[in-house]
Amino acid sequence: MEILLVLMAVVLVVAVVMPYVRRRRGGFAGGIRQVAPGSPDAADPADYGFVREEQLDIRVPGPDQDLMDALGNVQRSGHWQAASALLAGTPREGEQRWQRVQSFGGAAALELVREPGAGARWLKSWRLEAEKDAGGAQVHAELLVQQAWRHSGGVGSTDHRIILEEARDACRRATLLAPGDPVPYITELAVARALGYSEADFDVLWARIIDLAPQHMGAHLAALHYWCEKWHGSREKADAFAHAAAARAPQGSLLAALPLFAVYEHLPEVNLVQSFYRSAVVTRAVEGAMYAVRTARQDDPMLAHVRHLLLVFLVNMERWAEAMEQVRHVDGYVGALPWSTAPDPAATYAVYRALAVAGYEANGGSPATLPH
């Protein structure tokens, strides 16, 4: 994503000046001013009890202790049973199963990068010893997708296509082991995007998912990429897809936030005009996402994803108190857009967090006034 190159350039500049940000009115961004190093007026996220940058968890968007326990178990022991048991006990139609499959697949992919040919022994054993275990088949398919995207020589390379075709076959084998489980179909959405399924073929795949899990937020996010301008659609098609999903979303559904993700996917490559973030399009999308956050179940596994993206927009809109509210809920975890696509997710998140703190304090906020 080209916008990330620009974002990271801005991030590097801001990362240098943020330790010297002063809590008073005047200057840029609603009253934030630069001060000397070590000044007692410098805004400090640590005053709020926020997690240190080096301790931020880049693996997941929010807390899931059962997942962390199972992942730690399989990586320490080399045995797959804890992962299998966790997935077997996770409802197949919900968001959490998809997130957990992604996490196991991602962990295996990273192990293979660190130890080519030797990593992820637990997953290899899982597939050999329990060939018909649906969870193992789904994690294997997700592993292949992540290998294709991250470590195959890039989009368009021969290795990329070969691995994606293998991933497509793995997804389809996984569907046979768990009829009615939407996860293998959702995993195939990434394959469809990369291999360039025709719109007709993509619609067939999407129809299967909608039939099984019509309100699945993760599935909608994965499908949105296909309709974006940089892949096989356009800004108009992505907006139409997102707004149609939001319009039919029932009360309490996070699908009302989908238009904000469509806006994010089509951010201008270079934006130095502050008024962009106060435009009607951005404001409507942010208000829709704020509504979704207010009305959703607080234990919805996808809620953190929406809050992470809201943080970026609210900081750029200088809506400091609302930005701090998102930080309060998501701090400690950065395994979500937009951080997950940055070269250093923790550092990128930390900059936005610092900006939120500085803006909040420049406008009269303090640790005492932030709700807990």
GROMACS .gro file of C-alpha atoms in nm:
model
  372
    1MET     CA    1   0.000   0.000   0.000
    2GLU     CA    2   0.165   0.320  -0.123
    3ILE     CA    3  -0.005   0.532   0.143
    4LEU     CA    4   0.195   0.345   0.405
    5LEU     CA    5   0.522   0.474   0.263
    6VAL     CA    6   0.398   0.827   0.317
    7LEU     CA    7   0.254   0.738   0.656
    8MET     CA    8   0.583   0.591   0.770
    9ALA     CA    9   0.773   0.901   0.660
   10VAL     CA   10   0.539   1.112   0.870
   11VAL     CA   11   0.568   0.865   1.155
   12LEU     CA   12   0.947   0.893   1.159
   13VAL     CA   13   0.930   1.271   1.180
   14VAL     CA   14   0.667   1.265   1.451
   15ALA     CA   15   0.856   1.000   1.647
   16VAL     CA   16   1.147   1.241   1.677
   17VAL     CA   17   0.944   1.535   1.800
   18MET     CA   18   0.692   1.357   2.021
   19PRO     CA   19   0.915   1.324   2.331
   20TYR     CA   20   0.920   1.703   2.341
   21VAL     CA   21   0.550   1.769   2.300
   22ARG     CA   22   0.411   2.026   2.542
   23ARG     CA   23   0.070   2.026   2.710
   24ARG     CA   24  -0.064   2.374   2.641
   25ARG     CA   25  -0.268   2.558   2.383
   26GLY     CA   26  -0.115   2.715   2.074
   27GLY     CA   27   0.103   2.569   1.799
   28PHE     CA   28  -0.005   2.288   1.566
   29ALA     CA   29  -0.275   2.021   1.604
   30GLY     CA   30  -0.509   2.202   1.837
   31GLY     CA   31  -0.249   2.344   2.071
   32ILE     CA   32   0.040   2.093   2.076
   33ARG     CA   33   0.376   2.265   2.097
   34GLN     CA   34   0.734   2.141   2.103
   35VAL     CA   35   0.937   2.179   2.423
   36ALA     CA   36   1.290   2.100   2.533
   37PRO     CA   37   1.391   1.741   2.622
   38GLY     CA   38   1.308   1.648   2.980
   39SER     CA   39   1.059   1.932   3.026
   40PRO     CA   40   0.805   1.866   3.302
   41ASP     CA   41   0.538   1.983   3.056
   42ALA     CA   42   0.605   1.697   2.814
   43ALA     CA   43   0.305   1.468   2.767
   44ASP     CA   44   0.387   1.111   2.870
   45PRO     CA   45   0.164   0.812   2.782
   46ALA     CA   46   0.314   0.629   3.081
   47ASP     CA   47   0.121   0.864   3.309
   48TYR     CA   48  -0.194   0.681   3.197
   49GLY     CA   49  -0.058   0.336   3.267
   50PHE     CA   50  -0.028   0.253   2.898
   51VAL     CA   51   0.192  -0.038   2.792
   52ARG     CA   52   0.552   0.035   2.698
   53GLU     CA   53   0.621   0.021   2.326
   54GLU     CA   54   0.852  -0.280   2.350
   55GLN     CA   55   0.582  -0.475   2.536
   56LEU     CA   56   0.302  -0.418   2.284
   57ASP     CA   57   0.170  -0.746   2.143
   58ILE     CA   58   0.180  -0.739   1.764
   59ARG     CA   59   0.012  -1.077   1.722
   60VAL     CA   60  -0.348  -1.001   1.810
   61PRO     CA   61  -0.582  -0.698   1.805
   62GLY     CA   62  -0.698  -0.751   2.161
   63PRO     CA   63  -0.673  -0.988   2.455
   64ASP     CA   64  -0.741  -1.360   2.404
   65GLN     CA   65  -0.575  -1.544   2.690
   66ASP     CA   66  -0.702  -1.886   2.583
   67LEU     CA   67  -0.537  -1.837   2.245
   68MET     CA   68  -0.210  -1.720   2.401
   69ASP     CA   69  -0.209  -2.018   2.637
   70ALA     CA   70  -0.270  -2.267   2.356
   71LEU     CA   71  -0.016  -2.103   2.127
   72GLY     CA   72   0.245  -2.101   2.401
   73ASN     CA   73   0.174  -2.466   2.472
   74VAL     CA   74   0.217  -2.586   2.113
   75GLN     CA   75   0.531  -2.380   2.059
   76ARG     CA   76   0.696  -2.497   2.380
   77SER     CA   77   0.598  -2.861   2.358
   78GLY     CA   78   0.584  -2.916   1.984
   79HIS     CA   79   0.248  -3.092   2.036
   80TRP     CA   80  -0.063  -2.977   1.852
   81GLN     CA   81  -0.337  -3.101   2.083
   82ALA     CA   82  -0.388  -2.774   2.272
   83ALA     CA   83  -0.450  -2.586   1.947
   84SER     CA   84  -0.689  -2.853   1.825
   85ALA     CA   85  -0.884  -2.850   2.151
   86LEU     CA   86  -0.915  -2.472   2.148
   87LEU     CA   87  -1.048  -2.460   1.793
   88ALA     CA   88  -1.282  -2.753   1.857
   89GLY     CA   89  -1.434  -2.554   2.144
   90THR     CA   90  -1.463  -2.229   1.946
   91PRO     CA   91  -1.800  -2.176   1.772
   92ARG     CA   92  -1.748  -2.211   1.400
   93GLU     CA   93  -1.990  -1.940   1.291
   94GLY     CA   94  -1.837  -1.662   1.501
   95GLU     CA   95  -1.556  -1.414   1.448
   96GLN     CA   96  -1.329  -1.567   1.710
   97ARG     CA   97  -1.266  -1.893   1.529
   98TRP     CA   98  -1.148  -1.710   1.219
   99GLN     CA   99  -0.918  -1.489   1.428
  100ARG     CA  100  -0.773  -1.788   1.609
  101VAL     CA  101  -0.710  -1.977   1.286
  102GLN     CA  102  -0.532  -1.667   1.154
  103SER     CA  103  -0.320  -1.645   1.467
  104PHE     CA  104  -0.212  -2.009   1.457
  105GLY     CA  105  -0.139  -1.987   1.084
  106GLY     CA  106   0.056  -1.665   1.131
  107ALA     CA  107   0.259  -1.810   1.417
  108ALA     CA  108   0.348  -2.112   1.205
  109ALA     CA  109   0.448  -1.888   0.913
  110LEU     CA  110   0.681  -1.684   1.135
  111GLU     CA  111   0.837  -1.999   1.277
  112LEU     CA  112   0.913  -2.121   0.926
  113VAL     CA  113   1.080  -1.789   0.846
  114ARG     CA  114   1.301  -1.816   1.153
  115GLU     CA  115   1.374  -2.184   1.097
  116PRO     CA  116   1.323  -2.276   0.730
  117GLY     CA  117   1.233  -2.639   0.697
  118ALA     CA  118   1.238  -2.694   1.074
  119GLY     CA  119   0.984  -2.450   1.217
  120ALA     CA  120   0.618  -2.520   1.295
  121ARG     CA  121   0.678  -2.886   1.376
  122TRP     CA  122   0.358  -2.888   1.578
  123LEU     CA  123   0.153  -2.804   1.266
  124LYS     CA  124   0.332  -3.066   1.057
  125SER     CA  125   0.258  -3.326   1.324
  126TRP     CA  126  -0.101  -3.208   1.345
  127ARG     CA  127  -0.159  -3.265   0.976
  128LEU     CA  128   0.019  -3.603   0.977
  129GLU     CA  129  -0.135  -3.743   1.292
  130ALA     CA  130  -0.487  -3.601   1.256
  131GLU     CA  131  -0.544  -3.562   0.885
  132LYS     CA  132  -0.920  -3.524   0.929
  133ASP     CA  133  -0.903  -3.266   1.206
  134ALA     CA  134  -1.089  -2.965   1.065
  135GLY     CA  135  -0.895  -2.718   1.278
  136GLY     CA  136  -0.561  -2.844   1.155
  137ALA     CA  137  -0.675  -2.828   0.793
  138GLN     CA  138  -0.791  -2.469   0.837
  139VAL     CA  139  -0.469  -2.360   1.005
  140HIS     CA  140  -0.266  -2.524   0.727
  141ALA     CA  141  -0.465  -2.336   0.462
  142GLU     CA  142  -0.411  -2.009   0.649
  143LEU     CA  143  -0.038  -2.083   0.678
  144LEU     CA  144  -0.014  -2.120   0.301
  145VAL     CA  145  -0.199  -1.794   0.243
  146GLN     CA  146   0.033  -1.608   0.478
  147GLN     CA  147   0.340  -1.766   0.323
  148ALA     CA  148   0.222  -1.656  -0.021
  149TRP     CA  149   0.161  -1.299   0.087
  150ARG     CA  150   0.469  -1.251   0.302
  151HIS     CA  151   0.748  -1.477   0.187
  152SER     CA  152   0.704  -1.589  -0.174
  153GLY     CA  153   0.881  -1.326  -0.380
  154GLY     CA  154   0.587  -1.091  -0.411
  155VAL     CA  155   0.265  -1.064  -0.608
  156GLY     CA  156   0.306  -1.190  -0.961
  157SER     CA  157   0.601  -1.418  -0.891
  158THR     CA  158   0.585  -1.785  -0.984
  159ASP     CA  159   0.630  -1.895  -0.622
  160HIS     CA  160   0.350  -1.663  -0.513
  161ARG     CA  161   0.106  -1.817  -0.757
  162ILE     CA  162   0.212  -2.176  -0.684
  163ILE     CA  163   0.164  -2.131  -0.309
  164LEU     CA  164  -0.172  -1.959  -0.361
  165GLU     CA  165  -0.296  -2.242  -0.579
  166GLU     CA  166  -0.190  -2.485  -0.309
  167ALA     CA  167  -0.371  -2.268  -0.053
  168ARG     CA  168  -0.687  -2.274  -0.265
  169ASP     CA  169  -0.678  -2.655  -0.273
  170ALA     CA  170  -0.615  -2.663   0.103
  171CYS     CA  171  -0.916  -2.436   0.163
  172ARG     CA  172  -1.139  -2.662  -0.040
  173ARG     CA  173  -1.017  -2.974   0.139
  174ALA     CA  174  -1.087  -2.799   0.470
  175THR     CA  175  -1.447  -2.727   0.367
  176LEU     CA  176  -1.506  -3.100   0.325
  177LEU     CA  177  -1.395  -3.170   0.683
  178ALA     CA  178  -1.635  -2.919   0.838
  179PRO     CA  179  -1.943  -2.857   0.624
  180GLY     CA  180  -2.111  -2.539   0.737
  181ASP     CA  181  -1.795  -2.379   0.873
  182PRO     CA  182  -1.737  -2.043   0.699
  183VAL     CA  183  -1.368  -2.015   0.792
  184PRO     CA  184  -1.218  -2.202   0.492
  185TYR     CA  185  -1.429  -1.993   0.256
  186ILE     CA  186  -1.319  -1.672   0.430
  187THR     CA  187  -0.955  -1.782   0.399
  188GLU     CA  188  -1.013  -1.839   0.028
  189LEU     CA  189  -1.115  -1.474  -0.013
  190ALA     CA  190  -0.747  -1.378   0.013
  191VAL     CA  191  -0.666  -1.638  -0.253
  192ALA     CA  192  -0.943  -1.504  -0.477
  193ARG     CA  193  -0.803  -1.154  -0.453
  194ALA     CA  194  -0.446  -1.258  -0.530
  195LEU     CA  195  -0.526  -1.501  -0.809
  196GLY     CA  196  -0.771  -1.260  -0.966
  197TYR     CA  197  -1.096  -1.456  -0.957
  198SER     CA  198  -1.350  -1.319  -1.202
  199GLU     CA  199  -1.636  -1.124  -1.045
  200ALA     CA  200  -1.868  -1.416  -1.122
  201ASP     CA  201  -1.642  -1.666  -0.944
  202PHE     CA  202  -1.590  -1.428  -0.654
  203ASP     CA  203  -1.966  -1.384  -0.621
  204VAL     CA  204  -2.011  -1.762  -0.601
  205LEU     CA  205  -1.758  -1.781  -0.318
  206TRP     CA  206  -1.911  -1.481  -0.141
  207ALA     CA  207  -2.260  -1.632  -0.168
  208ARG     CA  208  -2.142  -1.940   0.021
  209ILE     CA  209  -2.006  -1.722   0.301
  210ILE     CA  210  -2.318  -1.506   0.325
  211ASP     CA  211  -2.531  -1.819   0.341
  212LEU     CA  212  -2.328  -1.949   0.637
  213ALA     CA  213  -2.243  -1.629   0.824
  214PRO     CA  214  -2.428  -1.326   0.686
  215GLN     CA  215  -2.309  -1.083   0.957
  216HIS     CA  216  -1.946  -1.194   0.973
  217MET     CA  217  -1.742  -0.874   1.001
  218GLY     CA  218  -1.409  -1.044   0.929
  219ALA     CA  219  -1.548  -1.193   0.609
  220HIS     CA  220  -1.672  -0.853   0.495
  221LEU     CA  221  -1.332  -0.696   0.561
  222ALA     CA  222  -1.162  -0.970   0.359
  223ALA     CA  223  -1.411  -0.930   0.073
  224LEU     CA  224  -1.379  -0.551   0.074
  225HIS     CA  225  -1.018  -0.579  -0.044
  226TYR     CA  226  -1.129  -0.752  -0.364
  227TRP     CA  227  -1.359  -0.462  -0.453
  228CYS     CA  228  -1.097  -0.193  -0.385
  229GLU     CA  229  -0.938   0.011  -0.659
  230LYS     CA  230  -0.592  -0.139  -0.608
  231TRP     CA  231  -0.721  -0.490  -0.672
  232HIS     CA  232  -1.019  -0.579  -0.891
  233GLY     CA  233  -1.271  -0.307  -0.827
  234SER     CA  234  -1.289   0.067  -0.781
  235ARG     CA  235  -1.354   0.325  -0.514
  236GLU     CA  236  -1.719   0.324  -0.618
  237LYS     CA  237  -1.753  -0.055  -0.602
  238ALA     CA  238  -1.583  -0.071  -0.262
  239ASP     CA  239  -1.804   0.206  -0.127
  240ALA     CA  240  -2.115   0.037  -0.265
  241PHE     CA  241  -2.018  -0.296  -0.106
  242ALA     CA  242  -1.943  -0.133   0.231
  243HIS     CA  243  -2.254   0.084   0.242
  244ALA     CA  244  -2.482  -0.203   0.136
  245ALA     CA  245  -2.346  -0.417   0.420
  246ALA     CA  246  -2.384  -0.131   0.667
  247ALA     CA  247  -2.740  -0.060   0.553
  248ARG     CA  248  -2.857  -0.415   0.614
  249ALA     CA  249  -2.667  -0.457   0.941
  250PRO     CA  250  -2.888  -0.530   1.241
  251GLN     CA  251  -2.865  -0.331   1.564
  252GLY     CA  252  -2.539  -0.409   1.741
  253SER     CA  253  -2.353  -0.519   1.430
  254LEU     CA  254  -2.007  -0.380   1.360
  255LEU     CA  255  -2.086  -0.382   0.988
  256ALA     CA  256  -2.195  -0.021   1.038
  257ALA     CA  257  -1.820   0.054   1.056
  258LEU     CA  258  -1.740  -0.103   0.718
  259PRO     CA  259  -1.756   0.227   0.523
  260LEU     CA  260  -1.468   0.359   0.736
  261PHE     CA  261  -1.251   0.068   0.620
  262ALA     CA  262  -1.347   0.152   0.260
  263VAL     CA  263  -1.236   0.512   0.317
  264TYR     CA  264  -0.909   0.392   0.467
  265GLU     CA  265  -0.838   0.165   0.169
  266HIS     CA  266  -0.874   0.464  -0.063
  267LEU     CA  267  -0.688   0.732   0.129
  268PRO     CA  268  -0.505   0.972  -0.101
  269GLU     CA  269  -0.140   0.877  -0.144
  270VAL     CA  270  -0.031   1.221  -0.027
  271ASN     CA  271  -0.256   1.426   0.197
  272LEU     CA  272  -0.127   1.744   0.352
  273VAL     CA  273  -0.468   1.909   0.376
  274GLN     CA  274  -0.616   1.886   0.724
  275SER     CA  275  -0.964   1.957   0.590
  276PHE     CA  276  -0.967   1.612   0.425
  277TYR     CA  277  -1.031   1.457   0.766
  278ARG     CA  278  -1.322   1.695   0.820
  279SER     CA  279  -1.483   1.619   0.486
  280ALA     CA  280  -1.837   1.487   0.474
  281VAL     CA  281  -1.724   1.144   0.348
  282VAL     CA  282  -1.478   1.093   0.633
  283THR     CA  283  -1.709   1.240   0.897
  284ARG     CA  284  -1.999   1.014   0.798
  285ALA     CA  285  -1.777   0.706   0.797
  286VAL     CA  286  -1.631   0.791   1.138
  287GLU     CA  287  -1.974   0.859   1.287
  288GLY     CA  288  -2.096   0.525   1.152
  289ALA     CA  289  -1.800   0.349   1.312
  290MET     CA  290  -1.853   0.534   1.641
  291TYR     CA  291  -2.217   0.426   1.638
  292ALA     CA  292  -2.111   0.067   1.572
  293VAL     CA  293  -1.867   0.077   1.864
  294ARG     CA  294  -2.129   0.219   2.100
  295THR     CA  295  -2.394  -0.039   2.014
  296ALA     CA  296  -2.181  -0.353   1.969
  297ARG     CA  297  -2.135  -0.619   2.233
  298GLN     CA  298  -1.828  -0.525   2.431
  299ASP     CA  299  -1.697  -0.880   2.397
  300ASP     CA  300  -1.728  -0.879   2.016
  301PRO     CA  301  -1.390  -1.009   1.889
  302MET     CA  302  -1.395  -0.758   1.602
  303LEU     CA  303  -1.454  -0.452   1.819
  304ALA     CA  304  -1.082  -0.394   1.869
  305HIS     CA  305  -1.029  -0.383   1.491
  306VAL     CA  306  -1.274  -0.096   1.460
  307ARG     CA  307  -1.125   0.090   1.756
  308HIS     CA  308  -0.771   0.063   1.615
  309LEU     CA  309  -0.877   0.217   1.284
  310LEU     CA  310  -1.085   0.483   1.455
  311LEU     CA  311  -0.776   0.592   1.650
  312VAL     CA  312  -0.598   0.697   1.330
  313PHE     CA  313  -0.893   0.897   1.199
  314LEU     CA  314  -0.980   1.059   1.533
  315VAL     CA  315  -0.621   1.175   1.584
  316ASN     CA  316  -0.614   1.328   1.236
  317MET     CA  317  -0.951   1.492   1.307
  318GLU     CA  318  -0.812   1.628   1.637
  319ARG     CA  319  -1.095   1.463   1.831
  320TRP     CA  320  -0.864   1.398   2.120
  321ALA     CA  321  -1.100   1.274   2.391
  322GLU     CA  322  -1.256   1.021   2.154
  323ALA     CA  323  -0.913   0.913   2.035
  324MET     CA  324  -0.806   0.857   2.396
  325GLU     CA  325  -1.116   0.647   2.451
  326GLN     CA  326  -1.000   0.412   2.176
  327VAL     CA  327  -0.649   0.395   2.323
  328ARG     CA  328  -0.795   0.313   2.663
  329HIS     CA  329  -0.969   0.010   2.517
  330VAL     CA  330  -0.705  -0.128   2.279
  331ASP     CA  331  -0.375  -0.040   2.444
  332GLY     CA  332  -0.136  -0.331   2.474
  333TYR     CA  333  -0.226  -0.494   2.142
  334VAL     CA  334  -0.145  -0.379   1.789
  335GLY     CA  335  -0.225  -0.680   1.569
  336ALA     CA  336  -0.474  -0.493   1.352
  337LEU     CA  337  -0.500  -0.240   1.072
  338PRO     CA  338  -0.343   0.004   1.024
  339TRP     CA  339  -0.047  -0.101   1.239
  340SER     CA  340  -0.016  -0.458   1.108
  341THR     CA  341   0.088  -0.343   0.761
  342ALA     CA  342   0.359  -0.107   0.888
  343PRO     CA  343   0.725  -0.214   0.904
  344ASP     CA  344   0.719  -0.156   1.282
  345PRO     CA  345   0.360  -0.193   1.408
  346ALA     CA  346   0.439  -0.111   1.770
  347ALA     CA  347   0.631   0.206   1.688
  348THR     CA  348   0.362   0.329   1.450
  349TYR     CA  349   0.089   0.274   1.707
  350ALA     CA  350   0.301   0.439   1.978
  351VAL     CA  351   0.329   0.758   1.772
  352TYR     CA  352  -0.048   0.787   1.732
  353ARG     CA  353  -0.096   0.708   2.099
  354ALA     CA  354   0.150   0.983   2.192
  355LEU     CA  355  -0.029   1.228   1.964
  356ALA     CA  356  -0.361   1.138   2.126
  357VAL     CA  357  -0.216   1.195   2.473
  358ALA     CA  358  -0.057   1.526   2.375
  359GLY     CA  359  -0.373   1.655   2.209
  360TYR     CA  360  -0.587   1.544   2.501
  361GLU     CA  361  -0.368   1.724   2.752
  362ALA     CA  362  -0.331   2.033   2.532
  363ASN     CA  363  -0.707   2.068   2.558
  364GLY     CA  364  -0.735   2.029   2.934
  365GLY     CA  365  -0.736   1.651   2.976
  366SER     CA  366  -0.530   1.456   3.227
  367PRO     CA  367  -0.500   1.104   3.367
  368ALA     CA  368  -0.756   1.204   3.629
  369THR     CA  369  -1.018   1.299   3.369
  370LEU     CA  370  -0.984   0.988   3.149
  371PRO     CA  371  -1.254   0.733   3.237
  372HIS     CA  372  -1.135   0.393   3.359
   0.00000   0.00000   0.00000
